[in-house]
CSV table of C-alpha atoms in Angstrom, one decimal:
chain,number,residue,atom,x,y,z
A,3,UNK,CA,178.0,8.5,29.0
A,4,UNK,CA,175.3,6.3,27.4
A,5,UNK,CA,174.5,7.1,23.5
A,6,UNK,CA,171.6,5.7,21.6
A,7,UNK,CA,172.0,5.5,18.1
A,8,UNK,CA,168.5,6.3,16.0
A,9,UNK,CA,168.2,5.7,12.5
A,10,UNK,CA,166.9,6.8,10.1
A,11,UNK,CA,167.3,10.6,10.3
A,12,UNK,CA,164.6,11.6,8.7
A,13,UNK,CA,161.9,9.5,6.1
A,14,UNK,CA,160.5,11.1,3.1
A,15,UNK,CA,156.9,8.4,2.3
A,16,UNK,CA,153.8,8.3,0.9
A,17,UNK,CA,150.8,7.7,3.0
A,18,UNK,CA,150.2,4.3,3.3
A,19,UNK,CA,153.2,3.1,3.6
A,20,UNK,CA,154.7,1.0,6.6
A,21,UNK,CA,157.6,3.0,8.5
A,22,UNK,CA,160.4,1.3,10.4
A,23,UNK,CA,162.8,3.1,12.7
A,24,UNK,CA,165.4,1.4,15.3
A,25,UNK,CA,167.7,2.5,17.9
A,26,UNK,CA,171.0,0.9,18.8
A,27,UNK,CA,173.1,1.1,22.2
A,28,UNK,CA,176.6,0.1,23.7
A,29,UNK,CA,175.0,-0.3,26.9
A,30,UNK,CA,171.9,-2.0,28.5
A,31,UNK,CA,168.9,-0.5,29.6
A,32,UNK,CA,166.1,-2.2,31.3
A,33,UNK,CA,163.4,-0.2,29.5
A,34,UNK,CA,162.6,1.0,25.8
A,35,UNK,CA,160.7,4.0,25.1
A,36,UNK,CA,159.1,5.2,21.7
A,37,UNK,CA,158.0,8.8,22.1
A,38,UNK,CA,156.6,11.3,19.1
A,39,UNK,CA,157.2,14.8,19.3
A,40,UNK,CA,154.9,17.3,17.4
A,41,UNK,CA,156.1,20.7,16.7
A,42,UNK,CA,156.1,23.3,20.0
A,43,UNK,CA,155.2,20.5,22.4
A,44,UNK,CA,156.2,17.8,24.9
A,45,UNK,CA,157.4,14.1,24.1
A,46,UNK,CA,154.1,11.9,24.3
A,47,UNK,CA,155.0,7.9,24.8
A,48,UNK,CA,154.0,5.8,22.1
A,49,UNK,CA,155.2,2.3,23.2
A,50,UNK,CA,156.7,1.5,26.8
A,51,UNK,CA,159.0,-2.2,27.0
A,52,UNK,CA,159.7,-3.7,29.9
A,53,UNK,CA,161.3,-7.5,29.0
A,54,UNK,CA,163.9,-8.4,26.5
A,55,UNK,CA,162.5,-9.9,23.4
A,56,UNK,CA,158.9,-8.4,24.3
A,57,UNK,CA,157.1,-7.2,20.8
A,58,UNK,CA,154.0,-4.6,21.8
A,59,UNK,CA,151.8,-3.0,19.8
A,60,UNK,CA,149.4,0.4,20.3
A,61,UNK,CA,147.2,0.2,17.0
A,62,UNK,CA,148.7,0.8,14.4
A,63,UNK,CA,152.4,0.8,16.0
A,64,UNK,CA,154.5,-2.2,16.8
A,65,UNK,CA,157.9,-2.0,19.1
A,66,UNK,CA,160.3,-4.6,20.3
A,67,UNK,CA,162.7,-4.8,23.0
A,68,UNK,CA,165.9,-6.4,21.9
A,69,UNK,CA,167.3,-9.5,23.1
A,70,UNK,CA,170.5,-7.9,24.5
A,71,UNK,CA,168.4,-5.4,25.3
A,72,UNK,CA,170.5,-3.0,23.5
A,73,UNK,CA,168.4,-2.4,20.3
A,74,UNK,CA,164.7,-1.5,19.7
A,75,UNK,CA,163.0,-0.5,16.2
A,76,UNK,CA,159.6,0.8,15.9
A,77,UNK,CA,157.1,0.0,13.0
A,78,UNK,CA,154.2,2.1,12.0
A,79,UNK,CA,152.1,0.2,9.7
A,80,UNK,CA,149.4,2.4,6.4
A,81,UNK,CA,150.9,5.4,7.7
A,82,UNK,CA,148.7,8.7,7.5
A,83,UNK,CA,149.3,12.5,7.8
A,84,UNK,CA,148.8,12.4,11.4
A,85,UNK,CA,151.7,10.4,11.7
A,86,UNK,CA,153.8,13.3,10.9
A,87,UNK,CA,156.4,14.0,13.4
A,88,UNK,CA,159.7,13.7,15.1
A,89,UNK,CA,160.0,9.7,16.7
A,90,UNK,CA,162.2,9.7,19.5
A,91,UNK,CA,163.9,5.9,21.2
A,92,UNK,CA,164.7,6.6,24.9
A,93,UNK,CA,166.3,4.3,27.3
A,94,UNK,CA,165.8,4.1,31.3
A,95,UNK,CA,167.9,3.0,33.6
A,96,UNK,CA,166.2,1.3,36.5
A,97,UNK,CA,168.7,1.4,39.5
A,98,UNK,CA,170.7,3.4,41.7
A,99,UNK,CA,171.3,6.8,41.2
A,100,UNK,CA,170.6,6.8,37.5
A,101,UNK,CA,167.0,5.2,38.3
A,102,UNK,CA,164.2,6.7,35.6
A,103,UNK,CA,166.5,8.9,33.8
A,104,UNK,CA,165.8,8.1,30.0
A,105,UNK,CA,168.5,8.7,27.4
A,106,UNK,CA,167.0,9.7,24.1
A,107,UNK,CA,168.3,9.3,20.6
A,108,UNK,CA,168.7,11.6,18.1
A,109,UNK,CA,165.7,11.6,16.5
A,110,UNK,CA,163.6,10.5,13.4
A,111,UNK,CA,162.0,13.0,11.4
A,112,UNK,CA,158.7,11.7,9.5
A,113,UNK,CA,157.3,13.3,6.8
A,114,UNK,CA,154.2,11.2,5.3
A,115,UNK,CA,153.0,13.0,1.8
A,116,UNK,CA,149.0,12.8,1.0
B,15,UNK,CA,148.4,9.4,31.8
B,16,UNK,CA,148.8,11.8,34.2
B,17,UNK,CA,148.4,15.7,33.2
B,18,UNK,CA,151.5,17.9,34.3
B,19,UNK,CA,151.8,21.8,33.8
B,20,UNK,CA,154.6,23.9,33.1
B,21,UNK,CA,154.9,27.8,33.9
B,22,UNK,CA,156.0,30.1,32.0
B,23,UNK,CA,155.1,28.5,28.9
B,24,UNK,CA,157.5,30.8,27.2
B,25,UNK,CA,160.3,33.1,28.4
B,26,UNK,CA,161.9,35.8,27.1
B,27,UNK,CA,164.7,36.8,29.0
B,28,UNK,CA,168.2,38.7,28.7
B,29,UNK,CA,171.9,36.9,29.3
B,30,UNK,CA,172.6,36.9,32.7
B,31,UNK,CA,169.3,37.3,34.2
B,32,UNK,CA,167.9,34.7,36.6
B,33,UNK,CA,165.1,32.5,35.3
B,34,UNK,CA,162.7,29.8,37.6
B,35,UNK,CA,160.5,27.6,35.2
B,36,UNK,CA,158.1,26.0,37.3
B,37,UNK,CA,156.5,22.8,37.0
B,38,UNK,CA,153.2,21.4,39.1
B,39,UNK,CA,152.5,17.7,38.9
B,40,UNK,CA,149.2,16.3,39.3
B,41,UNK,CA,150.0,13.1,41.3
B,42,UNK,CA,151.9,11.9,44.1
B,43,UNK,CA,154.8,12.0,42.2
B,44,UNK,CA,158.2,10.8,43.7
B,45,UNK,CA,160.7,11.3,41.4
B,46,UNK,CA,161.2,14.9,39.1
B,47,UNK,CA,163.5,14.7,36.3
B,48,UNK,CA,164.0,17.6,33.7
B,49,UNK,CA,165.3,17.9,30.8
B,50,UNK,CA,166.3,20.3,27.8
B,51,UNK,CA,165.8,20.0,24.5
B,52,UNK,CA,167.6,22.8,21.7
B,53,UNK,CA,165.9,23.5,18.7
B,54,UNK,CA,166.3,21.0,16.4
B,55,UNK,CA,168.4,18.2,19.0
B,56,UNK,CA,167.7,15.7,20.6
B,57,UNK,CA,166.2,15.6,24.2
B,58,UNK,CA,168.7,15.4,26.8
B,59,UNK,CA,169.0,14.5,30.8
B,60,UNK,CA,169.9,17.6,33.1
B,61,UNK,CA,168.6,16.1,36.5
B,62,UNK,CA,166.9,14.1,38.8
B,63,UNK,CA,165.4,14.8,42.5
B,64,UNK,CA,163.9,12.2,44.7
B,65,UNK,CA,163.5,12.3,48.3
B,66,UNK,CA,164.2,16.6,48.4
B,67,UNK,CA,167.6,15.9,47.0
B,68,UNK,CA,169.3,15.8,43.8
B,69,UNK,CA,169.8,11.3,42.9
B,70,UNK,CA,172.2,12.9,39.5
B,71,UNK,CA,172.9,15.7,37.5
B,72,UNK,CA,174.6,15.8,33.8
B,73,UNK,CA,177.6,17.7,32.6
B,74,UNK,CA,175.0,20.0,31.8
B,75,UNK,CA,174.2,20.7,35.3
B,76,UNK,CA,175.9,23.1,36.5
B,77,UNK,CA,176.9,25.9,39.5
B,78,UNK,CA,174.3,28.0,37.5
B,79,UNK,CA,171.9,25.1,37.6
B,80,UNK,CA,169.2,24.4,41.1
B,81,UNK,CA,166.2,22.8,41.6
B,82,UNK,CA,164.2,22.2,44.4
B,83,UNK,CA,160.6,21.6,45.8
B,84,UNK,CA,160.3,25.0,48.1
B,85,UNK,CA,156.3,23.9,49.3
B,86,UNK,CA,156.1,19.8,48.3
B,87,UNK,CA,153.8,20.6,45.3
B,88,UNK,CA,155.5,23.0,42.8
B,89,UNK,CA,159.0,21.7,41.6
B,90,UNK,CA,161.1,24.5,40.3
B,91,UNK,CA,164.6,24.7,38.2
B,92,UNK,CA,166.6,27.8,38.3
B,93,UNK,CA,169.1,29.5,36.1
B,94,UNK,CA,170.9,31.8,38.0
B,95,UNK,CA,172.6,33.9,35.6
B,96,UNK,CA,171.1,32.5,31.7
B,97,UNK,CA,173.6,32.3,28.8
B,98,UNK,CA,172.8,32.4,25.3
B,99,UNK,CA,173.4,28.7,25.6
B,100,UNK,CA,170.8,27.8,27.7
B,101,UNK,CA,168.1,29.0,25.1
B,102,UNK,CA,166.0,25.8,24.9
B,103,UNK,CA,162.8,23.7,25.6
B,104,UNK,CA,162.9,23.1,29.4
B,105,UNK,CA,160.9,19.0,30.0
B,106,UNK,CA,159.3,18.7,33.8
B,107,UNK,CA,158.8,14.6,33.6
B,108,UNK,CA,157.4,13.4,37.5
B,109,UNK,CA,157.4,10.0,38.1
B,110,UNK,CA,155.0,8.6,41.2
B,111,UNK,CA,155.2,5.1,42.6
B,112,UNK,CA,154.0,2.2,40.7
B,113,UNK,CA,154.4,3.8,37.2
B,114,UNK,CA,157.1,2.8,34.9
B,115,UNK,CA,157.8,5.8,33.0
B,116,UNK,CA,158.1,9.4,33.1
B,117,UNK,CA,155.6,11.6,31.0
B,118,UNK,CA,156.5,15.0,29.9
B,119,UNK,CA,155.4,18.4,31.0
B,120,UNK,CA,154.1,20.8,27.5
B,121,UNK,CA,157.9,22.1,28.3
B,122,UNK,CA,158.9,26.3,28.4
B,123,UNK,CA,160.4,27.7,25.4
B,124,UNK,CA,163.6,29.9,27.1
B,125,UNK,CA,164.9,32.4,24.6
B,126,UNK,CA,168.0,34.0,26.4
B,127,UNK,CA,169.0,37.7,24.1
């Protein structure tokens, strides 16, 4: 089946900071999803992309949609402790029997230290 | 975005008992997916219904596995006989027409002992 590939694992930084993150596929998906993930709850979307090559931003977070549309990375610019957080990349399929369903990578775990 | 609620929000529950997590969507909401997440993984795809009939279902999936809309509102998944296995976060994520994404239910916590 489909398999995103989300690095890095987990990040270790100091608030402040900018954070990148980016997801890689073998296949094609016609949408890009950033979601964050706070302990006990749901996935909440961050960043939705719709076109290849289309950068977005939501504040203080910036997302792009690859070209191939096969890679996306995620950006957080002056992070703060609110930011803590597991990110997750998702992508959705758009047709046929697979329409809406969202494959989600592994995960990045951030930690952002006062 | 539009507010969906899970029921139970946890459940405790011994192997091989049946379990129905229920999940009531706000909108006119087309499309149901859910999905599970184990502690510490990554969130994964278990099925999708549209039109009162399942469009696909994962490996995950399986004979133990149902959902179905019993009174067009509610939208229910069923274990029929849990595993230790299936101990997890259960995701409701309704999609209605004209949105382009699916946004997640708070999710029950199923603890199978």
């Amino acid at each position: 089946g489909q398999q995103l590939n989300q690095s890095p694992q987990s990040m270790f930084i100091q608030e402040g900071e900018d954070v990148s993150m980016n997801c890689t596929s073998s296949s094609i998906f016609n949408t890009w999803l950033w979601y964050k993930q706070e302990p006990g709850e749901g996935p909440v979307l961050l960043i939705a992309l719709y076109k290849a090559g289309e950068l977005t931003s939501n504040g203080r977070l910036t997302a792009q949609f690859g070209i191939t549309r096969k890679d996306s990375f995620l950006n957080i610019s002056a992070s703060i402790p609110s930011d803590v957080g597991i990110y997750f990349c998702a992508g959705q399929n758009a047709g046929g029997t697979s329409y809406g369903k969202l494959t989600f990578g592994q995960g990045t775990i951030l930690t952002v230290h006062p | 975005e539009p507010e969906v609620t899970q029921t139970p929000s946890h459940q405790v529950t011994q192997m091989g008992q049946e379990v129905i997590l229920r999940c009531v969507p706000i909108s006119n909401h087309l499309y149901f997916y859910w999905y599970r997440q184990i502690l510490g993984q990554k969130v994964e795809f278990l099925v999708s219904f549209y039109n009162n009939e399942i469009s696909e279902k994962s490996e995950i999936f399986d004979d133990q596995f149902s959902v179905e809309r019993p009174d067009g509102s509610n939208f229910t998944l069923k274990i029929r006989s849990t595993k230790l296995e299936d101990s997890a976060m259960y995701f409701c994520a309704p999609q209605a027409p004209g949105e382009e994404t699916q946004y997640f239910g708070p999710g029950t916590r199923l603890l199978v002992l």
